[in-house]
């Protein structure tokens, strides 16, 4: 027999709006991230989580206290927190003798864990250790991925997709050059991922296009890949489902190139060039002799 669940209707307008906000939408809300700490921690791990939280604000929530969670063994509690706080992303920090300074990055779909990556912190420099001007909170970063392993290895390709989910914000309709102020770069080599954060500076170049400089602002983290847990193909396919309303309808003979330029193809029936009406010029007029020959051929 199935479990009978009691459905309670909201009594206030605020409660009704709260439930409507959590319902599935054609265009979903900006993804929220949860930051949690395990039973044990270290100073490096705590500062690292705070810096990552600073990069994600205001689309992030830091839970206080320590949580006895082992995500790779049992992720039920993370799924419960996800449903409670309406968050589909999580950063979990834990520190043990076997796996020191451990960070688990993950995402959920329909309140079920989709993908998880366990990374160990080898080297770390905090935001405060860089004596440079910081970026404003909530700024959308430019994400750059370098390393052929991101394209050649299927697991690293999924990690790249996860990192994009974790650090991107809302999708912009237009891009303003002066609004590009923050850059986060991920470099993959062998079994390591290097994360760097830069402030983009536009200098005078004497031309219309400014000279671009990068000033490192932190955090600077060297990760080592420890464990990875990916969703099955069917579950991942269902998570990537796109509603019919968002699918671009194909128009016949119209396409777009990589830059978004609209291109059209025109089909013209085969024409007899000899019968085309051209511009009348005195030099092209037929003489009397030519007209007589044409008239004789028609007879």
PDB file of N, CA and C in Angstrom, residues 224-293:
ATOM      1  N   UNK A 224      43.088  18.453  -5.167  1.00  0.00           N
ATOM      2  CA  UNK A 224      43.392  17.120  -5.673  1.00  0.00           C
ATOM      3  C   UNK A 224      42.108  16.316  -5.703  1.00  0.00           C
ATOM      4  N   UNK A 225      41.817  15.710  -6.844  1.00  0.00           N
ATOM      5  CA  UNK A 225      40.600  14.912  -6.978  1.00  0.00           C
ATOM      6  C   UNK A 225      40.748  13.609  -6.197  1.00  0.00           C
ATOM      7  N   UNK A 226      39.818  13.371  -5.287  1.00  0.00           N
ATOM      8  CA  UNK A 226      39.860  12.173  -4.453  1.00  0.00           C
ATOM      9  C   UNK A 226      38.792  11.156  -4.845  1.00  0.00           C
ATOM     10  N   UNK A 227      37.542  11.582  -4.791  1.00  0.00           N
ATOM     11  CA  UNK A 227      36.445  10.681  -5.158  1.00  0.00           C
ATOM     12  C   UNK A 227      35.431  11.438  -6.005  1.00  0.00           C
ATOM     13  N   UNK A 228      34.698  10.677  -6.799  1.00  0.00           N
ATOM     14  CA  UNK A 228      33.668  11.278  -7.641  1.00  0.00           C
ATOM     15  C   UNK A 228      32.496  10.302  -7.743  1.00  0.00           C
ATOM     16  N   UNK A 229      31.304  10.853  -7.669  1.00  0.00           N
ATOM     17  CA  UNK A 229      30.083  10.047  -7.777  1.00  0.00           C
ATOM     18  C   UNK A 229      29.155  10.759  -8.749  1.00  0.00           C
ATOM     19  N   UNK A 230      28.931  10.146  -9.901  1.00  0.00           N
ATOM     20  CA  UNK A 230      28.127  10.756 -10.952  1.00  0.00           C
ATOM     21  C   UNK A 230      26.781  10.046 -11.077  1.00  0.00           C
ATOM     22  N   UNK A 231      25.793  10.787 -11.539  1.00  0.00           N
ATOM     23  CA  UNK A 231      24.460  10.226 -11.718  1.00  0.00           C
ATOM     24  C   UNK A 231      24.435   9.294 -12.921  1.00  0.00           C
ATOM     25  N   UNK A 232      23.458   8.416 -12.948  1.00  0.00           N
ATOM     26  CA  UNK A 232      23.297   7.523 -14.095  1.00  0.00           C
ATOM     27  C   UNK A 232      22.875   8.342 -15.311  1.00  0.00           C
ATOM     28  N   UNK A 233      23.018   7.760 -16.484  1.00  0.00           N
ATOM     29  CA  UNK A 233      22.688   8.466 -17.722  1.00  0.00           C
ATOM     30  C   UNK A 233      21.214   8.870 -17.769  1.00  0.00           C
ATOM     31  N   UNK A 234      20.323   7.972 -17.302  1.00  0.00           N
ATOM     32  CA  UNK A 234      18.887   8.271 -17.329  1.00  0.00           C
ATOM     33  C   UNK A 234      18.546   9.412 -16.374  1.00  0.00           C
ATOM     34  N   UNK A 235      19.131   9.375 -15.162  1.00  0.00           N
ATOM     35  CA  UNK A 235      18.853  10.416 -14.171  1.00  0.00           C
ATOM     36  C   UNK A 235      19.409  11.762 -14.635  1.00  0.00           C
ATOM     37  N   UNK A 236      20.596  11.732 -15.225  1.00  0.00           N
ATOM     38  CA  UNK A 236      21.199  12.972 -15.715  1.00  0.00           C
ATOM     39  C   UNK A 236      20.401  13.533 -16.888  1.00  0.00           C
ATOM     40  N   UNK A 237      19.874  12.646 -17.735  1.00  0.00           N
ATOM     41  CA  UNK A 237      19.068  13.088 -18.878  1.00  0.00           C
ATOM     42  C   UNK A 237      17.777  13.751 -18.406  1.00  0.00           C
ATOM     43  N   UNK A 238      17.156  13.171 -17.363  1.00  0.00           N
ATOM     44  CA  UNK A 238      15.929  13.774 -16.830  1.00  0.00           C
ATOM     45  C   UNK A 238      16.212  15.128 -16.179  1.00  0.00           C
ATOM     46  N   UNK A 239      17.420  15.280 -15.588  1.00  0.00           N
ATOM     47  CA  UNK A 239      17.778  16.558 -14.971  1.00  0.00           C
ATOM     48  C   UNK A 239      18.030  17.637 -16.027  1.00  0.00           C
ATOM     49  N   UNK A 240      18.426  17.225 -17.225  1.00  0.00           N
ATOM     50  CA  UNK A 240      18.717  18.176 -18.304  1.00  0.00           C
ATOM     51  C   UNK A 240      17.523  18.401 -19.216  1.00  0.00           C
ATOM     52  N   UNK A 241      16.358  17.908 -18.817  1.00  0.00           N
ATOM     53  CA  UNK A 241      15.159  18.064 -19.656  1.00  0.00           C
ATOM     54  C   UNK A 241      14.824  19.539 -19.828  1.00  0.00           C
ATOM     55  N   UNK A 242      14.545  19.927 -21.063  1.00  0.00           N
ATOM     56  CA  UNK A 242      14.196  21.318 -21.364  1.00  0.00           C
ATOM     57  C   UNK A 242      12.724  21.386 -21.756  1.00  0.00           C
ATOM     58  N   UNK A 243      11.948  22.268 -21.109  1.00  0.00           N
ATOM     59  CA  UNK A 243      10.522  22.393 -21.443  1.00  0.00           C
ATOM     60  C   UNK A 243      10.310  22.785 -22.906  1.00  0.00           C
ATOM     61  N   UNK A 244       9.151  22.416 -23.434  1.00  0.00           N
ATOM     62  CA  UNK A 244       8.841  22.719 -24.838  1.00  0.00           C
ATOM     63  C   UNK A 244       8.829  24.222 -25.092  1.00  0.00           C
ATOM     64  N   UNK A 245       8.442  24.999 -24.036  1.00  0.00           N
ATOM     65  CA  UNK A 245       8.357  26.449 -24.219  1.00  0.00           C
ATOM     66  C   UNK A 245       9.713  27.085 -24.476  1.00  0.00           C
ATOM     67  N   UNK A 246      10.802  26.417 -24.017  1.00  0.00           N
ATOM     68  CA  UNK A 246      12.138  26.981 -24.158  1.00  0.00           C
ATOM     69  C   UNK A 246      12.871  26.469 -25.401  1.00  0.00           C
ATOM     70  N   UNK A 247      12.307  25.453 -26.044  1.00  0.00           N
ATOM     71  CA  UNK A 247      12.952  24.908 -27.226  1.00  0.00           C
ATOM     72  C   UNK A 247      12.763  25.851 -28.409  1.00  0.00           C
ATOM     73  N   UNK A 248      13.846  26.124 -29.103  1.00  0.00           N
ATOM     74  CA  UNK A 248      13.795  27.030 -30.253  1.00  0.00           C
ATOM     75  C   UNK A 248      13.203  26.288 -31.443  1.00  0.00           C
ATOM     76  N   UNK A 249      12.124  26.856 -31.989  1.00  0.00           N
ATOM     77  CA  UNK A 249      11.489  26.228 -33.142  1.00  0.00           C
ATOM     78  C   UNK A 249      12.324  26.470 -34.394  1.00  0.00           C
ATOM     79  N   UNK A 250      12.593  25.390 -35.115  1.00  0.00           N
ATOM     80  CA  UNK A 250      13.401  25.503 -36.319  1.00  0.00           C
ATOM     81  C   UNK A 250      12.562  26.074 -37.459  1.00  0.00           C
ATOM     82  N   UNK A 251      13.076  27.098 -38.079  1.00  0.00           N
ATOM     83  CA  UNK A 251      12.427  27.703 -39.237  1.00  0.00           C
ATOM     84  C   UNK A 251      13.143  27.246 -40.494  1.00  0.00           C
ATOM     85  N   UNK A 252      12.370  26.859 -41.483  1.00  0.00           N
ATOM     86  CA  UNK A 252      12.946  26.308 -42.702  1.00  0.00           C
ATOM     87  C   UNK A 252      13.810  27.341 -43.409  1.00  0.00           C
ATOM     88  N   UNK A 253      14.999  26.905 -43.807  1.00  0.00           N
ATOM     89  CA  UNK A 253      15.957  27.719 -44.579  1.00  0.00           C
ATOM     90  C   UNK A 253      16.532  28.895 -43.792  1.00  0.00           C
ATOM     91  N   UNK A 254      16.381  28.893 -42.463  1.00  0.00           N
ATOM     92  CA  UNK A 254      16.960  29.948 -41.626  1.00  0.00           C
ATOM     93  C   UNK A 254      17.838  29.309 -40.563  1.00  0.00           C
ATOM     94  N   UNK A 255      19.046  29.796 -40.422  1.00  0.00           N
ATOM     95  CA  UNK A 255      19.987  29.250 -39.446  1.00  0.00           C
ATOM     96  C   UNK A 255      20.780  30.396 -38.818  1.00  0.00           C
ATOM     97  N   UNK A 256      21.554  30.064 -37.784  1.00  0.00           N
ATOM     98  CA  UNK A 256      22.410  31.046 -37.112  1.00  0.00           C
ATOM     99  C   UNK A 256      23.813  30.493 -36.991  1.00  0.00           C
ATOM    100  N   UNK A 257      24.805  31.363 -37.143  1.00  0.00           N
ATOM    101  CA  UNK A 257      26.190  30.926 -37.004  1.00  0.00           C
ATOM    102  C   UNK A 257      26.597  30.991 -35.536  1.00  0.00           C
ATOM    103  N   UNK A 258      27.875  30.719 -35.247  1.00  0.00           N
ATOM    104  CA  UNK A 258      28.363  30.663 -33.861  1.00  0.00           C
ATOM    105  C   UNK A 258      28.282  32.009 -33.165  1.00  0.00           C
ATOM    106  N   UNK A 259      28.218  33.091 -33.926  1.00  0.00           N
ATOM    107  CA  UNK A 259      28.138  34.431 -33.348  1.00  0.00           C
ATOM    108  C   UNK A 259      26.700  34.917 -33.197  1.00  0.00           C
ATOM    109  N   UNK A 260      25.728  34.077 -33.560  1.00  0.00           N
ATOM    110  CA  UNK A 260      24.333  34.457 -33.417  1.00  0.00           C
ATOM    111  C   UNK A 260      23.766  35.220 -34.588  1.00  0.00           C
ATOM    112  N   UNK A 261      24.525  35.358 -35.670  1.00  0.00           N
ATOM    113  CA  UNK A 261      24.044  36.081 -36.850  1.00  0.00           C
ATOM    114  C   UNK A 261      23.019  35.234 -37.597  1.00  0.00           C
ATOM    115  N   UNK A 262      21.903  35.841 -37.940  1.00  0.00           N
ATOM    116  CA  UNK A 262      20.829  35.137 -38.630  1.00  0.00           C
ATOM    117  C   UNK A 262      21.139  35.023 -40.115  1.00  0.00           C
ATOM    118  N   UNK A 263      21.094  33.800 -40.635  1.00  0.00           N
ATOM    119  CA  UNK A 263      21.394  33.541 -42.043  1.00  0.00           C
ATOM    120  C   UNK A 263      20.177  32.915 -42.713  1.00  0.00           C
ATOM    121  N   UNK A 264      19.878  33.340 -43.931  1.00  0.00           N
ATOM    122  CA  UNK A 264      18.740  32.808 -44.675  1.00  0.00           C
ATOM    123  C   UNK A 264      19.162  32.249 -46.017  1.00  0.00           C
ATOM    124  N   UNK A 265      18.441  31.238 -46.479  1.00  0.00           N
ATOM    125  CA  UNK A 265      18.724  30.617 -47.773  1.00  0.00           C
ATOM    126  C   UNK A 265      17.506  30.817 -48.677  1.00  0.00           C
ATOM    127  N   UNK A 266      17.756  31.364 -49.850  1.00  0.00           N
ATOM    128  CA  UNK A 266      16.679  31.649 -50.807  1.00  0.00           C
ATOM    129  C   UNK A 266      16.797  30.693 -51.981  1.00  0.00           C
ATOM    130  N   UNK A 267      15.702  30.028 -52.315  1.00  0.00           N
ATOM    131  CA  UNK A 267      15.684  29.085 -53.448  1.00  0.00           C
ATOM    132  C   UNK A 267      15.017  29.759 -54.643  1.00  0.00           C
ATOM    133  N   UNK A 268      15.710  29.817 -55.786  1.00  0.00           N
ATOM    134  CA  UNK A 268      15.200  30.441 -57.012  1.00  0.00           C
ATOM    135  C   UNK A 268      15.142  29.373 -58.107  1.00  0.00           C
ATOM    136  N   UNK A 269      14.021  29.341 -58.839  1.00  0.00           N
ATOM    137  CA  UNK A 269      13.887  28.365 -59.911  1.00  0.00           C
ATOM    138  C   UNK A 269      14.888  28.662 -61.033  1.00  0.00           C
ATOM    139  N   UNK A 270      15.235  27.602 -61.769  1.00  0.00           N
ATOM    140  CA  UNK A 270      16.183  27.761 -62.868  1.00  0.00           C
ATOM    141  C   UNK A 270      15.573  28.631 -63.964  1.00  0.00           C
ATOM    142  N   UNK A 271      16.308  29.648 -64.385  1.00  0.00           N
ATOM    143  CA  UNK A 271      15.800  30.594 -65.376  1.00  0.00           C
ATOM    144  C   UNK A 271      16.603  30.500 -66.665  1.00  0.00           C
ATOM    145  N   UNK A 272      15.911  30.858 -67.774  1.00  0.00           N
ATOM    146  CA  UNK A 272      16.555  30.893 -69.083  1.00  0.00           C
ATOM    147  C   UNK A 272      17.230  32.257 -69.236  1.00  0.00           C
ATOM    148  N   UNK A 273      18.532  32.236 -69.257  1.00  0.00           N
ATOM    149  CA  UNK A 273      19.273  33.496 -69.300  1.00  0.00           C
ATOM    150  C   UNK A 273      18.999  34.253 -70.584  1.00  0.00           C
ATOM    151  N   UNK A 274      18.700  33.525 -71.670  1.00  0.00           N
ATOM    152  CA  UNK A 274      18.487  34.180 -72.964  1.00  0.00           C
ATOM    153  C   UNK A 274      17.202  35.002 -72.982  1.00  0.00           C
ATOM    154  N   UNK A 275      16.257  34.691 -72.094  1.00  0.00           N
ATOM    155  CA  UNK A 275      14.988  35.414 -72.063  1.00  0.00           C
ATOM    156  C   UNK A 275      14.938  36.503 -70.999  1.00  0.00           C
ATOM    157  N   UNK A 276      16.025  36.672 -70.250  1.00  0.00           N
ATOM    158  CA  UNK A 276      16.033  37.703 -69.216  1.00  0.00           C
ATOM    159  C   UNK A 276      16.000  39.083 -69.841  1.00  0.00           C
ATOM    160  N   UNK A 277      15.189  39.967 -69.274  1.00  0.00           N
ATOM    161  CA  UNK A 277      15.095  41.338 -69.753  1.00  0.00           C
ATOM    162  C   UNK A 277      16.263  42.139 -69.183  1.00  0.00           C
ATOM    163  N   UNK A 278      17.118  42.608 -70.038  1.00  0.00           N
ATOM    164  CA  UNK A 278      18.271  43.394 -69.606  1.00  0.00           C
ATOM    165  C   UNK A 278      18.045  44.862 -69.934  1.00  0.00           C
ATOM    166  N   UNK A 279      18.958  45.668 -69.531  1.00  0.00           N
ATOM    167  CA  UNK A 279      18.839  47.097 -69.784  1.00  0.00           C
ATOM    168  C   UNK A 279      18.971  47.378 -71.288  1.00  0.00           C
ATOM    169  N   UNK A 280      18.036  48.185 -71.783  1.00  0.00           N
ATOM    170  CA  UNK A 280      18.042  48.495 -73.217  1.00  0.00           C
ATOM    171  C   UNK A 280      19.102  49.550 -73.528  1.00  0.00           C
ATOM    172  N   UNK A 281      20.027  49.192 -74.412  1.00  0.00           N
ATOM    173  CA  UNK A 281      21.081  50.112 -74.835  1.00  0.00           C
ATOM    174  C   UNK A 281      21.150  50.135 -76.358  1.00  0.00           C
ATOM    175  N   UNK A 282      21.544  51.255 -76.892  1.00  0.00           N
ATOM    176  CA  UNK A 282      21.636  51.390 -78.347  1.00  0.00           C
ATOM    177  C   UNK A 282      22.612  50.394 -78.946  1.00  0.00           C
ATOM    178  N   UNK A 283      23.691  50.142 -78.203  1.00  0.00           N
ATOM    179  CA  UNK A 283      24.696  49.224 -78.729  1.00  0.00           C
ATOM    180  C   UNK A 283      24.224  47.788 -78.782  1.00  0.00           C
ATOM    181  N   UNK A 284      23.134  47.452 -78.033  1.00  0.00           N
ATOM    182  CA  UNK A 284      22.635  46.088 -77.989  1.00  0.00           C
ATOM    183  C   UNK A 284      21.419  45.871 -78.886  1.00  0.00           C
ATOM    184  N   UNK A 285      20.971  46.938 -79.554  1.00  0.00           N
ATOM    185  CA  UNK A 285      19.816  46.798 -80.432  1.00  0.00           C
ATOM    186  C   UNK A 285      20.162  45.960 -81.668  1.00  0.00           C
ATOM    187  N   UNK A 286      19.190  45.171 -82.127  1.00  0.00           N
ATOM    188  CA  UNK A 286      19.395  44.327 -83.299  1.00  0.00           C
ATOM    189  C   UNK A 286      19.252  45.176 -84.572  1.00  0.00           C
ATOM    190  N   UNK A 287      20.084  44.874 -85.502  1.00  0.00           N
ATOM    191  CA  UNK A 287      20.016  45.579 -86.792  1.00  0.00           C
ATOM    192  C   UNK A 287      18.870  45.004 -87.624  1.00  0.00           C
ATOM    193  N   UNK A 288      18.546  45.700 -88.759  1.00  0.00           N
ATOM    194  CA  UNK A 288      17.480  45.224 -89.635  1.00  0.00           C
ATOM    195  C   UNK A 288      17.795  43.851 -90.211  1.00  0.00           C
ATOM    196  N   UNK A 289      19.054  43.650 -90.510  1.00  0.00           N
ATOM    197  CA  UNK A 289      19.481  42.368 -91.075  1.00  0.00           C
ATOM    198  C   UNK A 289      19.253  41.235 -90.077  1.00  0.00           C
ATOM    199  N   UNK A 290      19.577  41.477 -88.808  1.00  0.00           N
ATOM    200  CA  UNK A 290      19.388  40.448 -87.759  1.00  0.00           C
ATOM    201  C   UNK A 290      17.902  40.171 -87.541  1.00  0.00           C
ATOM    202  N   UNK A 291      17.084  41.219 -87.596  1.00  0.00           N
ATOM    203  CA  UNK A 291      15.646  41.026 -87.406  1.00  0.00           C
ATOM    204  C   UNK A 291      15.051  40.193 -88.528  1.00  0.00           C
ATOM    205  N   UNK A 292      15.514  40.398 -89.811  1.00  0.00           N
ATOM    206  CA  UNK A 292      15.030  39.607 -90.938  1.00  0.00           C
ATOM    207  C   UNK A 292      15.386  38.132 -90.788  1.00  0.00           C
ATOM    208  N   UNK A 293      16.630  37.881 -90.336  1.00  0.00           N
ATOM    209  CA  UNK A 293      17.055  36.488 -90.144  1.00  0.00           C
ATOM    210  C   UNK A 293      16.217  35.795 -89.096  1.00  0.00           C
TER     211      UNK A 293
END
